[in-house]
Amino acid sequence: MSENLQNRNEIILNGTPASPGIAIGPVFIIHDELHVPRYSLAEWTVESEIERFTIATEQAKAKLGEIYVQLANNAYQDGANIFQAHLMMLEDRVFIDRIHHEIGSKLINAEAAILDVGEEFIKVFSQADDIYLREKSVDLRDIIRHLISTLSGRERLDLSMLEEGVIVIAHDLTPSDTVLIRKDKIAAFATDVGSRISHTAILARSLGIPAAVGLRNITAQLKTGDLIILDGTHGKVILHPGEETIKNYQVEQEKFYAFEESLHRLTELPVITLDGHERKLSANIEFPDEIYAVKNHGAKGIGLYRTEYFYVGRDDLPSEDELFEDYKEVAQQIAPESVIIRTLDLGGDKFASYLGIPHTVSSMMGLRAIRLCLKYQDIFIPQLRAILRASVYGNIKIMFPMISGVEELRQAKEVLETAKRQLTDDGVPFDHNLEVGAMIEIPSAAMTADILAKEVDFFSIGTNDLIQYSLAADRANEEISELFEPFHPAVLRFIQHVISAAHEDGIWVGLCGEMAGDPVFTIILLGMGLDEFSMSPQVIPEIKRIIRSVTLKEAQELTREIMTLSTAWEIEKRVYEEAQKRFPELLAWGQ
Ligand code: PEP
Ligand code: MG
């Protein structure tokens, strides 16, 4: 094949870089079956259509049962629980009978009946006051997909179908996809929607899987088995690559591995500037089994343990004992280093599309995170008790997300005191000196940092949310991703203000948003006086290399200079100039 011909077949899709690295391999498409065929039935075919539905239900149950056993046998109990809940719903008589009735009374095909009845149930569940019922709608959405994919013979995501090294392509990913994607088999993934700061992207980085998001219509352009190149570093996907292109990317892939290897050699070295100032680099995790990666990349403890995964995609709330076992395991494994457990941060972009909580109730600016916990204390107190009980097994700190002001912080602390009193009355031991922190991720909290600092032991700045709320730019919406501007002078002033206010009151400050793990910001955050940087374990060596390559004095000078600039563009340009001079090899990612 001539080179011209090869190149003519190639299509380059540009999206958003989500997680660095290069993958070359066949794709596995996860179809969005909710767009289903709809046709009318002759009356005499109703019985056979119901029979077709019954067979599909049995097949779906068998398949889900297999996935359940696979996950349970591989110690992915949280994932297994999701599928157990799905199986139970497939046996729900009310649901099944309604579908039979819909087929018979409206004379429509089974796929359409499942979709109509399913949507109706989802609507009821998602508007319920009861959070348990609202969560059920997440499962229901997955079940509808399973049933429709069984009927249509098109797979969504089936573990047994995944060949080693496949690149998963989806419109978006659901909680149960995420559980499955944790398997080692997957080389990379790409989605039609999402932004660099969306939850899918964060997850990809935390798993160390190359990924590109926001590719708009990649799912429509490929079929399972097609060969692609995914360049997660640049957010690019090349469809139908020619031999020459593959060869070039294989060279790039080797370079990437070599680069990662060179960073690994830094693991044991201290995080210290050239003029002797030490800083703490810790890790953000979502699952206990990431602790291996945390230690492997030389993190000093866990600066953010996101605890939402325990609560989504299952039929009931986790019990206090389940949570306790999980937190205890993490505390024991990371000891003597500390783990900061963030209390439940449900809502907003996190699973909102799957949770089924109405947007008006749990939107980015709605009943989410600490607000939800303060309202539903029957959910909050068991989590606090579990954290407290686990605190005697290691070095646990606790922090509250989405604090908007001092009253809310006091209320959260009061609930913590209630949990402590309960445990004291029950004679259960806990660490009485457990440090308590507040996440600073709402502008009102940033502006009142001096007041909040008197109430807590530390701050952790959540820039993912702080940026979106400061700039009124939805972090998960790729249409306005250029407005989500971390270099905006307002954002940098907020961060500087929070750090200075905290230090004035003698407390330490961490930053656990994505900025902490982005090499471009390291020098200025250092210059602002940040004490702890918390990020995906995989990027720790890069950030360490930068901190070890500058003096604090130089960092402070650069920070002072950029704080006088007026526009994000000027700041970005100046910071890049400096970064380009000092560590060009670290800047490839995301450009
Ligand atoms: C943040 O908002 O910066 C943060 C770390 O929390 P999350 O991304 O989980 O909202
Ligand atoms: Mg946040």
PDB file of N, CA and C and ligand atoms in Angstrom, residues 197 199 202 284 286 304 306 308 342 345 349-350 368 399 401 439-441 460-466 475 511-514, ligand 1:
ATOM      1  N   ILE A 197     -11.464  17.597  33.411  1.00  0.00           N
ATOM      2  CA  ILE A 197     -11.694  17.623  34.852  1.00  0.00           C
ATOM      3  C   ILE A 197     -12.899  16.753  35.222  1.00  0.00           C
ATOM      4  N   HIS A 199     -15.190  13.418  35.886  1.00  0.00           N
ATOM      5  CA  HIS A 199     -14.846  12.317  36.762  1.00  0.00           C
ATOM      6  C   HIS A 199     -14.183  11.160  36.030  1.00  0.00           C
ATOM      7  N   ILE A 202     -10.539  11.982  35.601  1.00  0.00           N
ATOM      8  CA  ILE A 202      -9.803  11.858  36.870  1.00  0.00           C
ATOM      9  C   ILE A 202      -9.534  10.378  37.151  1.00  0.00           C
ATOM     10  N   ASN A 284      -4.244  11.145  45.682  1.00  0.00           N
ATOM     11  CA  ASN A 284      -5.703  11.088  45.681  1.00  0.00           C
ATOM     12  C   ASN A 284      -6.099   9.667  45.285  1.00  0.00           C
ATOM     13  N   GLU A 286      -9.499   6.617  45.047  1.00  0.00           N
ATOM     14  CA  GLU A 286     -10.930   6.355  45.102  1.00  0.00           C
ATOM     15  C   GLU A 286     -11.226   4.942  45.591  1.00  0.00           C
ATOM     16  N   LEU A 304      -6.311  12.775  49.735  1.00  0.00           N
ATOM     17  CA  LEU A 304      -7.752  12.790  49.450  1.00  0.00           C
ATOM     18  C   LEU A 304      -8.210  11.365  49.171  1.00  0.00           C
ATOM     19  N   ARG A 306     -11.471   9.798  48.212  1.00  0.00           N
ATOM     20  CA  ARG A 306     -12.865  10.070  47.808  1.00  0.00           C
ATOM     21  C   ARG A 306     -13.692   8.856  48.193  1.00  0.00           C
ATOM     22  N   GLU A 308     -17.026   8.243  47.608  1.00  0.00           N
ATOM     23  CA  GLU A 308     -18.345   8.104  46.956  1.00  0.00           C
ATOM     24  C   GLU A 308     -18.573   6.718  46.363  1.00  0.00           C
ATOM     25  N   ARG A 342     -12.230  12.041  52.999  1.00  0.00           N
ATOM     26  CA  ARG A 342     -13.216  13.097  52.763  1.00  0.00           C
ATOM     27  C   ARG A 342     -14.606  12.500  52.937  1.00  0.00           C
ATOM     28  N   ASP A 345     -19.275  13.052  49.186  1.00  0.00           N
ATOM     29  CA  ASP A 345     -19.393  14.217  48.286  1.00  0.00           C
ATOM     30  C   ASP A 345     -20.276  13.852  47.089  1.00  0.00           C
ATOM     31  N   ASP A 349     -21.251  16.828  39.531  1.00  0.00           N
ATOM     32  CA  ASP A 349     -20.882  16.041  38.349  1.00  0.00           C
ATOM     33  C   ASP A 349     -20.642  14.592  38.719  1.00  0.00           C
ATOM     34  N   LYS A 350     -20.511  14.317  40.008  1.00  0.00           N
ATOM     35  CA  LYS A 350     -20.190  12.956  40.389  1.00  0.00           C
ATOM     36  C   LYS A 350     -21.426  12.090  40.341  1.00  0.00           C
ATOM     37  N   ARG A 368     -25.840  18.858  47.435  1.00  0.00           N
ATOM     38  CA  ARG A 368     -24.747  17.909  47.230  1.00  0.00           C
ATOM     39  C   ARG A 368     -23.781  17.974  48.415  1.00  0.00           C
ATOM     40  N   MET A 399     -11.990  15.245  56.439  1.00  0.00           N
ATOM     41  CA  MET A 399     -12.293  16.597  55.939  1.00  0.00           C
ATOM     42  C   MET A 399     -13.677  16.640  55.309  1.00  0.00           C
ATOM     43  N   PRO A 401     -16.309  18.214  52.557  1.00  0.00           N
ATOM     44  CA  PRO A 401     -16.306  18.857  51.232  1.00  0.00           C
ATOM     45  C   PRO A 401     -17.341  19.965  51.128  1.00  0.00           C
ATOM     46  N   MET A 439     -12.511  21.418  53.160  1.00  0.00           N
ATOM     47  CA  MET A 439     -12.127  21.664  51.771  1.00  0.00           C
ATOM     48  C   MET A 439     -12.541  23.078  51.430  1.00  0.00           C
ATOM     49  N   ILE A 440     -11.650  23.758  50.759  1.00  0.00           N
ATOM     50  CA  ILE A 440     -11.981  25.119  50.318  1.00  0.00           C
ATOM     51  C   ILE A 440     -12.202  25.030  48.815  1.00  0.00           C
ATOM     52  N   GLU A 441     -13.460  25.036  48.435  1.00  0.00           N
ATOM     53  CA  GLU A 441     -13.778  24.874  47.007  1.00  0.00           C
ATOM     54  C   GLU A 441     -14.959  25.736  46.574  1.00  0.00           C
ATOM     55  N   SER A 460      -7.838  21.930  52.678  1.00  0.00           N
ATOM     56  CA  SER A 460      -7.416  21.317  51.429  1.00  0.00           C
ATOM     57  C   SER A 460      -8.193  22.034  50.330  1.00  0.00           C
ATOM     58  N   ILE A 461      -7.456  22.667  49.420  1.00  0.00           N
ATOM     59  CA  ILE A 461      -8.133  23.472  48.389  1.00  0.00           C
ATOM     60  C   ILE A 461      -8.563  22.568  47.240  1.00  0.00           C
ATOM     61  N   GLY A 462      -9.857  22.568  46.986  1.00  0.00           N
ATOM     62  CA  GLY A 462     -10.396  21.754  45.888  1.00  0.00           C
ATOM     63  C   GLY A 462     -10.552  22.634  44.669  1.00  0.00           C
ATOM     64  N   THR A 463      -9.476  22.723  43.872  1.00  0.00           N
ATOM     65  CA  THR A 463      -9.519  23.681  42.753  1.00  0.00           C
ATOM     66  C   THR A 463     -10.484  23.267  41.644  1.00  0.00           C
ATOM     67  N   ASN A 464     -10.780  21.967  41.533  1.00  0.00           N
ATOM     68  CA  ASN A 464     -11.710  21.561  40.466  1.00  0.00           C
ATOM     69  C   ASN A 464     -13.031  22.301  40.650  1.00  0.00           C
ATOM     70  N   ASP A 465     -13.493  22.321  41.886  1.00  0.00           N
ATOM     71  CA  ASP A 465     -14.745  23.029  42.150  1.00  0.00           C
ATOM     72  C   ASP A 465     -14.526  24.523  42.334  1.00  0.00           C
ATOM     73  N   LEU A 466     -13.413  24.890  42.969  1.00  0.00           N
ATOM     74  CA  LEU A 466     -13.187  26.322  43.197  1.00  0.00           C
ATOM     75  C   LEU A 466     -13.153  27.088  41.861  1.00  0.00           C
ATOM     76  N   ARG A 475     -17.599  22.391  35.308  1.00  0.00           N
ATOM     77  CA  ARG A 475     -16.356  21.660  35.084  1.00  0.00           C
ATOM     78  C   ARG A 475     -16.508  20.470  34.142  1.00  0.00           C
ATOM     79  N   LEU A 511      -3.559  21.045  48.618  1.00  0.00           N
ATOM     80  CA  LEU A 511      -4.396  21.321  47.435  1.00  0.00           C
ATOM     81  C   LEU A 511      -4.592  19.966  46.758  1.00  0.00           C
ATOM     82  N   CYS A 512      -5.850  19.568  46.581  1.00  0.00           N
ATOM     83  CA  CYS A 512      -6.102  18.218  46.055  1.00  0.00           C
ATOM     84  C   CYS A 512      -6.867  18.237  44.734  1.00  0.00           C
ATOM     85  N   GLY A 513      -7.061  19.423  44.137  1.00  0.00           N
ATOM     86  CA  GLY A 513      -7.663  19.480  42.802  1.00  0.00           C
ATOM     87  C   GLY A 513      -6.620  19.078  41.765  1.00  0.00           C
ATOM     88  N   GLU A 514      -7.032  18.993  40.516  1.00  0.00           N
ATOM     89  CA  GLU A 514      -6.136  18.522  39.460  1.00  0.00           C
ATOM     90  C   GLU A 514      -4.925  19.423  39.246  1.00  0.00           C
TER      91      GLU A 514
HETATM   92  C1  PEP B   1     -11.937  19.441  43.862  1.00  0.00           C
HETATM   93  O1  PEP B   1     -13.073  19.926  43.744  1.00  0.00           O
HETATM   94  O2  PEP B   1     -10.906  20.032  43.503  1.00  0.00           O
HETATM   95  C2  PEP B   1     -11.744  18.098  44.446  1.00  0.00           C
HETATM   96  C3  PEP B   1     -10.560  17.628  44.719  1.00  0.00           C
HETATM   97  O3  PEP B   1     -12.838  17.349  44.661  1.00  0.00           O
HETATM   98  P1  PEP B   1     -13.666  16.587  43.510  1.00  0.00           P
HETATM   99  O4  PEP B   1     -12.888  16.634  42.237  1.00  0.00           O
HETATM  100  O5  PEP B   1     -13.855  15.194  44.025  1.00  0.00           O
HETATM  101  O6  PEP B   1     -14.931  17.378  43.479  1.00  0.00           O
END
